[in-house]
Tab-separated table of N, CA and C in Angstrom:
chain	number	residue	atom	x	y	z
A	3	UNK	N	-9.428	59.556	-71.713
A	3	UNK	CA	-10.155	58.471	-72.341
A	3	UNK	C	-10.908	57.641	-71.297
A	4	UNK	N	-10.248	57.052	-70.282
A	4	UNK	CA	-11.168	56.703	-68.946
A	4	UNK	C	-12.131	57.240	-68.705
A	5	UNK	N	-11.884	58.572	-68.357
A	5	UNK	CA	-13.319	59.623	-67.906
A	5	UNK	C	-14.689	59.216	-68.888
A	6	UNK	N	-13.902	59.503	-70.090
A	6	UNK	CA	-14.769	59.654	-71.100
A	6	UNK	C	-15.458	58.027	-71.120
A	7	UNK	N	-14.867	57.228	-70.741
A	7	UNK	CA	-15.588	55.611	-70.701
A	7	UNK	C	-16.613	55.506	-69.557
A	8	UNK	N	-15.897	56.145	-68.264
A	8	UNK	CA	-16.388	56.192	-67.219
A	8	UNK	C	-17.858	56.899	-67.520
A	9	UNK	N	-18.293	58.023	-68.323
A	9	UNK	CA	-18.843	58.716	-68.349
A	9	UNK	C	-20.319	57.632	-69.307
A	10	UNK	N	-19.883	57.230	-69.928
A	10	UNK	CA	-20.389	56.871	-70.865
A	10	UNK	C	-21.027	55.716	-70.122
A	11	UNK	N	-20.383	54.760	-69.544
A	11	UNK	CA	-21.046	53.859	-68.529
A	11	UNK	C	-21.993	54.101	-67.566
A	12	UNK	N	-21.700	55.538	-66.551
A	12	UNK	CA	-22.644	55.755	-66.132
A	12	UNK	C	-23.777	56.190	-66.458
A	13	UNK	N	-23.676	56.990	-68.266
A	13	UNK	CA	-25.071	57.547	-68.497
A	13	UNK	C	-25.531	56.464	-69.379
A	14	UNK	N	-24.836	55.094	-69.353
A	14	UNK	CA	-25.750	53.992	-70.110
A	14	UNK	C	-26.761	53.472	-69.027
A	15	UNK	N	-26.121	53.353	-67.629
A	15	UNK	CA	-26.243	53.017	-66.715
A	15	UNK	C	-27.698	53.309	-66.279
A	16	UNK	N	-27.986	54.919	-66.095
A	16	UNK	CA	-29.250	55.796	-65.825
A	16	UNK	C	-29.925	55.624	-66.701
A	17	UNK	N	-29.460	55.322	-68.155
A	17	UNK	CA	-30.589	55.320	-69.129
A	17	UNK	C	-31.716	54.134	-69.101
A	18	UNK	N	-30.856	52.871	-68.552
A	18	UNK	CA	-31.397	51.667	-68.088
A	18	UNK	C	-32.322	51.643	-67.043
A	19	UNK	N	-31.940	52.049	-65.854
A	19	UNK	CA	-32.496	52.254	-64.660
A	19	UNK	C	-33.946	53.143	-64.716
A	20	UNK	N	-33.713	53.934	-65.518
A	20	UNK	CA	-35.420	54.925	-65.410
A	20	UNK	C	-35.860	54.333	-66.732
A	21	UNK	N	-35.567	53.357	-67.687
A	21	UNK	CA	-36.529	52.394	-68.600
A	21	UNK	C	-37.307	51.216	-67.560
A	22	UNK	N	-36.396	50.703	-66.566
A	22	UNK	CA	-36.595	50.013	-65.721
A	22	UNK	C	-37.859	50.211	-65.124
A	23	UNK	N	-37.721	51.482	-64.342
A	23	UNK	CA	-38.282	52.008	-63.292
A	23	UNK	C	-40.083	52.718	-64.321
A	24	UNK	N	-39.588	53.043	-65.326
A	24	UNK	CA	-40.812	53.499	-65.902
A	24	UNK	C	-41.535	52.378	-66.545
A	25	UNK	N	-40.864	51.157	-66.683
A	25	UNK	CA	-41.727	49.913	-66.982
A	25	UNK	C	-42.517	49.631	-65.801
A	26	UNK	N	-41.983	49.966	-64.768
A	26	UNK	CA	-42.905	49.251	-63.285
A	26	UNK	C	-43.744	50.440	-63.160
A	27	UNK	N	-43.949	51.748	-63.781
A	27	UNK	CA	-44.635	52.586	-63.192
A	27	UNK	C	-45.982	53.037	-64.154
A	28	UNK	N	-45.920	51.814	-65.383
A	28	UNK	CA	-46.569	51.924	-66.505
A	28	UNK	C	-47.912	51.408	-66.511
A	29	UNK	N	-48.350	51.347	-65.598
A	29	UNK	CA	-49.615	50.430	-65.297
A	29	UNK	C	-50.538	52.166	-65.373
A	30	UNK	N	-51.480	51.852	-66.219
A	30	UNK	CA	-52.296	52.769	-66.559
A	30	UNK	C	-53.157	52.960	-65.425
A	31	UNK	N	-53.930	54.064	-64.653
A	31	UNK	CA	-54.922	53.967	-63.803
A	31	UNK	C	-55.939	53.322	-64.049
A	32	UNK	N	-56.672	52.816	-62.883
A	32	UNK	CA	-57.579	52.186	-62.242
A	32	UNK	C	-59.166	53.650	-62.423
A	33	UNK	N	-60.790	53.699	-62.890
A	33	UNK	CA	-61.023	54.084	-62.796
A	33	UNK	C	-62.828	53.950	-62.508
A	34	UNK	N	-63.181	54.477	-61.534
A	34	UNK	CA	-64.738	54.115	-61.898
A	34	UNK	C	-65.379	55.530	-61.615
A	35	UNK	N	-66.655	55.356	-62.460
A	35	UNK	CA	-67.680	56.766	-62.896
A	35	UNK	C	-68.636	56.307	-61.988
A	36	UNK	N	-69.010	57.446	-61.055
A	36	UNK	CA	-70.060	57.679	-61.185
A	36	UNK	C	-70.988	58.942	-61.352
A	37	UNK	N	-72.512	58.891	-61.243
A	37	UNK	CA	-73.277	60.048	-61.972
A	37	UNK	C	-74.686	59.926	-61.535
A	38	UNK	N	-75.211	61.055	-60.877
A	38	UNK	CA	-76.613	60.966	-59.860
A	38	UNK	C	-77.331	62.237	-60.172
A	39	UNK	N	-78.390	62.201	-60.793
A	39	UNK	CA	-79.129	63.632	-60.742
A	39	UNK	C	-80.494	63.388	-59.897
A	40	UNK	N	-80.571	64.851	-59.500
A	40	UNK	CA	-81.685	65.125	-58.666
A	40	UNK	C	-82.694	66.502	-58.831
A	41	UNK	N	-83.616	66.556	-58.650
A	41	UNK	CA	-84.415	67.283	-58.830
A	41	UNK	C	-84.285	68.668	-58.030
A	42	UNK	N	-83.851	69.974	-58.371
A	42	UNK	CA	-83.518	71.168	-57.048
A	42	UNK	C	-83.460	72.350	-57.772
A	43	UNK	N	-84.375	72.293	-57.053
A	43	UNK	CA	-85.119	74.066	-57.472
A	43	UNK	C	-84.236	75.290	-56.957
A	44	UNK	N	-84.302	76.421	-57.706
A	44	UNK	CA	-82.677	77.844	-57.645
A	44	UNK	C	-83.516	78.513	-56.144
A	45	UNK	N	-82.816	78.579	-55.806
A	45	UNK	CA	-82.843	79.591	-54.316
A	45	UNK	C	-82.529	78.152	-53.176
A	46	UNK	N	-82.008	77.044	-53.545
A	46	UNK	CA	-81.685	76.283	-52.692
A	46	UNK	C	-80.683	76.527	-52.151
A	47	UNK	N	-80.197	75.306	-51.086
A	47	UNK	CA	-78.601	75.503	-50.607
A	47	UNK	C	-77.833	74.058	-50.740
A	48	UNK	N	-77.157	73.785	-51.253
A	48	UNK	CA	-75.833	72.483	-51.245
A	48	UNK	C	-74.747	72.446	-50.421
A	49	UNK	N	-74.442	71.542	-49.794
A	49	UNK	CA	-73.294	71.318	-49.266
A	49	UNK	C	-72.589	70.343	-49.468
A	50	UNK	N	-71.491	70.730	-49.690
A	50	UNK	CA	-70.499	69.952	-50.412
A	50	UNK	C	-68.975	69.810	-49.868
A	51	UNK	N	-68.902	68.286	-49.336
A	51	UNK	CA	-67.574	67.827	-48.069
A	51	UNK	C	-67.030	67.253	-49.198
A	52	UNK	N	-65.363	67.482	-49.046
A	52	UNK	CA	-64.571	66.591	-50.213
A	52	UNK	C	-63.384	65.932	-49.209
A	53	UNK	N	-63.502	64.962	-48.479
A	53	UNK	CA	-62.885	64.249	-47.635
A	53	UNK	C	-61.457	63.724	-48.255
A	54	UNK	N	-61.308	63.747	-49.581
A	54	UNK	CA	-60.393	62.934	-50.243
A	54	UNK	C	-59.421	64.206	-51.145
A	55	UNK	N	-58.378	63.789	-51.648
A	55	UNK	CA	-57.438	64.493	-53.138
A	55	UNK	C	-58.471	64.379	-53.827
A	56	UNK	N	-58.113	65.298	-54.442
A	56	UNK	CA	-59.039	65.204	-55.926
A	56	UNK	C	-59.456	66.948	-56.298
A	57	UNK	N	-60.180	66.614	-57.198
A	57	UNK	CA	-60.654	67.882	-57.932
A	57	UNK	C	-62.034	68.347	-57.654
A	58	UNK	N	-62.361	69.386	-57.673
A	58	UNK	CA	-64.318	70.165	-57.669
A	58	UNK	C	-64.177	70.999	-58.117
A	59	UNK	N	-65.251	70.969	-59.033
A	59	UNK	CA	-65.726	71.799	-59.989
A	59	UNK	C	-66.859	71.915	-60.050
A	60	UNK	N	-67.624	73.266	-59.813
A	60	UNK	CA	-68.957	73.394	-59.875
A	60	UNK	C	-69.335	74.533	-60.746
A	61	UNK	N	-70.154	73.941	-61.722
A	61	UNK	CA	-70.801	74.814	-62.721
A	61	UNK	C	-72.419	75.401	-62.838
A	62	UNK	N	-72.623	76.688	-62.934
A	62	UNK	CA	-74.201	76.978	-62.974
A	62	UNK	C	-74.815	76.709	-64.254
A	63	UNK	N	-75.943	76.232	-64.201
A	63	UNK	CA	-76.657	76.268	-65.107
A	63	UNK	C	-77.812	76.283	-65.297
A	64	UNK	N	-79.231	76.358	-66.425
A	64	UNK	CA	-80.248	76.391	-66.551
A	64	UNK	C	-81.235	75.369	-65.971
A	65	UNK	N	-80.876	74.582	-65.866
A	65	UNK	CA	-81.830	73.569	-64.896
A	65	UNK	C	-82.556	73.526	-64.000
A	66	UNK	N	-83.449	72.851	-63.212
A	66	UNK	CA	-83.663	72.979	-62.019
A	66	UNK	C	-83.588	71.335	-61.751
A	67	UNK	N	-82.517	71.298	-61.862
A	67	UNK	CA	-81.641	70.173	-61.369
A	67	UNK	C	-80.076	69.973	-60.792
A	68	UNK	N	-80.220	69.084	-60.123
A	68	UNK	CA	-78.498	69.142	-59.823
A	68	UNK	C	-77.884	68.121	-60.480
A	69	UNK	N	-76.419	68.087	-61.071
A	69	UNK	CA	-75.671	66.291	-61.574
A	69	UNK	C	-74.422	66.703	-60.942
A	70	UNK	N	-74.569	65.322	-60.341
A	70	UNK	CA	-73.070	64.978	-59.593
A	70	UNK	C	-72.100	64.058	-60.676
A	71	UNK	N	-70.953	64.343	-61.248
A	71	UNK	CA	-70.254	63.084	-61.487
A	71	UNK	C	-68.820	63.403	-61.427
A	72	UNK	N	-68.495	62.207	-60.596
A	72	UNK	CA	-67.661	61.711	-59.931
A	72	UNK	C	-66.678	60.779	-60.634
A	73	UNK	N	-65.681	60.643	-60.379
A	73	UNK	CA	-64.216	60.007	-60.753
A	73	UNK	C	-63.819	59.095	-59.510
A	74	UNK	N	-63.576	58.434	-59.547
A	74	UNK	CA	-62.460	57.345	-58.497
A	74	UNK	C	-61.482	57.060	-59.751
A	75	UNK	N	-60.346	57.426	-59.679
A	75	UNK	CA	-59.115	57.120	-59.679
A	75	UNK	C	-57.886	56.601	-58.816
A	76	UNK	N	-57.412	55.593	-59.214
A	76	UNK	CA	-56.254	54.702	-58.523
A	76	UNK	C	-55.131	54.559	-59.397
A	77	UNK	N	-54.068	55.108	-58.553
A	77	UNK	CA	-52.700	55.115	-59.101
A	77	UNK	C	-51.477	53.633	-58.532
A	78	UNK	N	-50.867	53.382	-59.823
A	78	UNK	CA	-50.340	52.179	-58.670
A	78	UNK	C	-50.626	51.421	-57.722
A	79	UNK	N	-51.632	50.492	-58.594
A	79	UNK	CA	-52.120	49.661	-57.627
A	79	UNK	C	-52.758	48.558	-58.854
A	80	UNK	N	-53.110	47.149	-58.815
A	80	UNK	CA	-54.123	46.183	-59.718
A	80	UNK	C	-55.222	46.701	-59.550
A	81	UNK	N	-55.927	46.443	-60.823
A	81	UNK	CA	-57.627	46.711	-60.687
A	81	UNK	C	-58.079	45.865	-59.319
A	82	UNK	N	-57.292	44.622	-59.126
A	82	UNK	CA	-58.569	44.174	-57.546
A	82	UNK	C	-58.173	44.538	-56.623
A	83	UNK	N	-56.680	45.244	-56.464
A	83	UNK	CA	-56.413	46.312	-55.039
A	83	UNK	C	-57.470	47.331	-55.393
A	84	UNK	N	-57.638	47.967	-56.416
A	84	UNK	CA	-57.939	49.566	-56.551
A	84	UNK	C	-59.510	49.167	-56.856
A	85	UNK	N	-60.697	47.911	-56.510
A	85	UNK	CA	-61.778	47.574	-56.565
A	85	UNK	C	-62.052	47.190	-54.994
A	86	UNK	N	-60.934	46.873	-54.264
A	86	UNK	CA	-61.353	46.765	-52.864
A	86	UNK	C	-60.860	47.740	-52.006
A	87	UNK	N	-60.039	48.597	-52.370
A	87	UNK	CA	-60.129	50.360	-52.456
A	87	UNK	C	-61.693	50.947	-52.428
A	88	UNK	N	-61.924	50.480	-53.552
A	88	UNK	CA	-62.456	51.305	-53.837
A	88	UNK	C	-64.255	51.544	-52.635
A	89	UNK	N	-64.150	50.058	-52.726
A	89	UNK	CA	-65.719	49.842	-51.442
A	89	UNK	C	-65.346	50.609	-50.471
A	90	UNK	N	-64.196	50.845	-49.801
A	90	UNK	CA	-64.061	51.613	-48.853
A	90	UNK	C	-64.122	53.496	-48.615
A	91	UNK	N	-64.650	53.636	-50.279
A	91	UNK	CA	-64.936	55.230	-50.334
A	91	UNK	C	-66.200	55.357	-51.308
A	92	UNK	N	-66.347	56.426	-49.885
A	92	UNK	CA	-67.875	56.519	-49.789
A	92	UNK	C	-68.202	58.103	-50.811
A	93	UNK	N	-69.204	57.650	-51.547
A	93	UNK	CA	-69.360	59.701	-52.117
A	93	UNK	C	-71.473	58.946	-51.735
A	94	UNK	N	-71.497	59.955	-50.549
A	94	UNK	CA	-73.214	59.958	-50.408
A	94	UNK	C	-73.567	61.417	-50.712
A	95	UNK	N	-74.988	61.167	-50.782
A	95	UNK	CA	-75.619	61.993	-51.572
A	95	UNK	C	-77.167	62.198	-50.969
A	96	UNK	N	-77.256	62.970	-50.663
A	96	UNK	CA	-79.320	63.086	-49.650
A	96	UNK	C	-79.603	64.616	-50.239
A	97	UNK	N	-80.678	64.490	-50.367
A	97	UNK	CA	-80.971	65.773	-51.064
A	97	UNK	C	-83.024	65.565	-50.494
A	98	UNK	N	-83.476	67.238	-51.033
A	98	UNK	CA	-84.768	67.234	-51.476
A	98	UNK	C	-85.116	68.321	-52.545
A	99	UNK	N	-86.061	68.813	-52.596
A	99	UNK	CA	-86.059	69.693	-53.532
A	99	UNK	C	-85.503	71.312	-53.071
A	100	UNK	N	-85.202	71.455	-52.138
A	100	UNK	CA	-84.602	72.777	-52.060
A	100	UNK	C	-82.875	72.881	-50.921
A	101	UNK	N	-83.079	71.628	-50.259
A	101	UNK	CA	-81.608	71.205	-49.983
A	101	UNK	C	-80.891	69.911	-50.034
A	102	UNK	N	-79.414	69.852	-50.350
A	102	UNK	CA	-79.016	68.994	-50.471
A	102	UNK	C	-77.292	68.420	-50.145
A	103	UNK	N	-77.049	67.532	-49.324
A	103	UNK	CA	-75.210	67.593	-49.214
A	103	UNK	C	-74.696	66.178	-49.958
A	104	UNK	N	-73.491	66.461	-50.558
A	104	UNK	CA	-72.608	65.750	-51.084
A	104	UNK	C	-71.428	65.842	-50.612
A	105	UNK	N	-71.174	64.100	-49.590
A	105	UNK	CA	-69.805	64.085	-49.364
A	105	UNK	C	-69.272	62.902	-49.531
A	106	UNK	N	-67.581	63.207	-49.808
A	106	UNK	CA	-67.218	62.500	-50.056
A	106	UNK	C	-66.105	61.961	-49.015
A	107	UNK	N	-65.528	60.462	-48.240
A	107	UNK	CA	-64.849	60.088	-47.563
A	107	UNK	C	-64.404	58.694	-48.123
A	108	UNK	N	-63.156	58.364	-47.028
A	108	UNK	CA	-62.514	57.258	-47.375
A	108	UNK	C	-61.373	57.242	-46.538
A	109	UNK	N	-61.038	56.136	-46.503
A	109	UNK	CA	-59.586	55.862	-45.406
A	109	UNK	C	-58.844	56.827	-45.909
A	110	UNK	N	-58.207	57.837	-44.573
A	110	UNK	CA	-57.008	59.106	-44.929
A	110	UNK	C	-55.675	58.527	-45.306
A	111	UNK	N	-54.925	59.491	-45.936
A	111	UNK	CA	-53.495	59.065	-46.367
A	111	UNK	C	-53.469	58.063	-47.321
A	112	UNK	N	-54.262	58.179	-48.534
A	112	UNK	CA	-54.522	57.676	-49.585
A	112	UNK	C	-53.872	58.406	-50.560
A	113	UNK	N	-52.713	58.526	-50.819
A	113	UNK	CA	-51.923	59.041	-51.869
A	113	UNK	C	-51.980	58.905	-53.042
A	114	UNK	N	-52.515	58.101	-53.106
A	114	UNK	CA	-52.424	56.960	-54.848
A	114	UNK	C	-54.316	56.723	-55.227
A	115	UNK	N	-55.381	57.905	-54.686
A	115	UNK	CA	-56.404	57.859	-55.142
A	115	UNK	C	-56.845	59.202	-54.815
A	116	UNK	N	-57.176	59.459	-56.109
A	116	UNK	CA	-58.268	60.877	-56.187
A	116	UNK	C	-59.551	60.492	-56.441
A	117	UNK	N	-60.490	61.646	-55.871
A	117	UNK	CA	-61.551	61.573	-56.316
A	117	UNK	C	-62.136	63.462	-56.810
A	118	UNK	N	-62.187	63.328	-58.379
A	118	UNK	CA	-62.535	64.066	-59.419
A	118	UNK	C	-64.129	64.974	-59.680
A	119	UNK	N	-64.043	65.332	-58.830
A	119	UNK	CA	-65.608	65.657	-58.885
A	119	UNK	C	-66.604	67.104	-59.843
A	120	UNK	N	-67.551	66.695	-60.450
A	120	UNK	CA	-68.169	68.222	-60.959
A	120	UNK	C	-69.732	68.051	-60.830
A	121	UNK	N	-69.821	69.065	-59.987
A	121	UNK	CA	-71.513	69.295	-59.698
A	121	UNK	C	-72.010	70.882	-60.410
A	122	UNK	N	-73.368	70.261	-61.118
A	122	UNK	CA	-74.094	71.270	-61.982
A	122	UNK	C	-75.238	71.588	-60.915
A	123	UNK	N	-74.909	72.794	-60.808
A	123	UNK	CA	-76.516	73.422	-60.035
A	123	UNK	C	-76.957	74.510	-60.570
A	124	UNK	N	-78.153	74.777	-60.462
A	124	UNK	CA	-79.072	75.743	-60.499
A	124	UNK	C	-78.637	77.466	-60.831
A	125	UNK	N	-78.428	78.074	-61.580
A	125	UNK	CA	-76.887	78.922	-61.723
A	125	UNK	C	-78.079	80.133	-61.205
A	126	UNK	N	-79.075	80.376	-61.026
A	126	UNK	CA	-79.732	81.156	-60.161
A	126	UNK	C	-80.168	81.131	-58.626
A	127	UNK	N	-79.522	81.944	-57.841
A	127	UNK	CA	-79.858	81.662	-56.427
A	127	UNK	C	-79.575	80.819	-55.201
A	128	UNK	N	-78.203	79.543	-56.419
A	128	UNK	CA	-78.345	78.334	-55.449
A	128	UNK	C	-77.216	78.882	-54.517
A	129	UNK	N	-77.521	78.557	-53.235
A	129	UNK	CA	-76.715	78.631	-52.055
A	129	UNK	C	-75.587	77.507	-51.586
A	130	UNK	N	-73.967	77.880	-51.544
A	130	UNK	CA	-72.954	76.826	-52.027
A	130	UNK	C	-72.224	77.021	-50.262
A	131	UNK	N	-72.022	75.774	-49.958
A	131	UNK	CA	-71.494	76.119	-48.766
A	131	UNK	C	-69.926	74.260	-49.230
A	132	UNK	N	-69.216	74.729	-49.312
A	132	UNK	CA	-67.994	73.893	-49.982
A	132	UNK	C	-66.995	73.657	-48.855
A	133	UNK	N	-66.798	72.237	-48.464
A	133	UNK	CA	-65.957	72.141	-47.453
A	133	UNK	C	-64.514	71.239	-48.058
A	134	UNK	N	-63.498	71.659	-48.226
A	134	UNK	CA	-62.465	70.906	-48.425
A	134	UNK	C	-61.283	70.125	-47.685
């Protein structure tokens, strides 16, 4: 009968502790868009630096254009930590009509921010040189 009390205490115990712990961890992310198109004709070349976590995804398509859009996400942190975060990461962008690089940087060992990325290019000819 002890055990069985004992038992019962401790799994009231844990049940508390990760309600606890998942109340402090409930803060929804932090997020800002952005989105840049440019004019780039198929037989070009792109280069593309991803300095940060996060995702790339690059899709071909009919255009003779390129669209960048981008995610900043912040985990655990207030919107005005994860807004003065955020000035400190950079996604530049220089292009012309037949070349162009997209990179992205920011202070390293940033655990608690991704950056989400998907670029549409030219699904004929374009030349992809992807640095991660």
């Amino acid at each position: 009968m002890a055990m069985c009390l004992f038992l019962l205490s401790f799994l009231f115990h844990l049940t508390l502790d990760a309600s606890a712990a998942a109340g402090q961890d409930s803060q929804a992310p932090y997020t800002e868009r952005i989105q840049k198109e440019f004019k780039f004709y198929p037989g070009g070349r792109i280069e593309i630096t991803n300095g940060l976590p996060g995702s790339l995804k690059v899709v071909g398509w009919q255009r003779a254009s390129v669209v960048l859009e981008a995610e900043k996400v912040f985990y655990h942190m207030t919107p005005e930590d994860a807004k003065q975060l955020s000035k400190q990461i950079s996604i530049q962008v220089r292009y012309a009509e037949i070349s162009a690089s997209i990179r992205t940087s920011g202070p390293q060992q940033q655990a608690n921010v991704e950056i989400n990325t998907t670029v549409y290019v030219p699904k004929d000819k374009t030349d992809l040189k992807i640095r991660l």
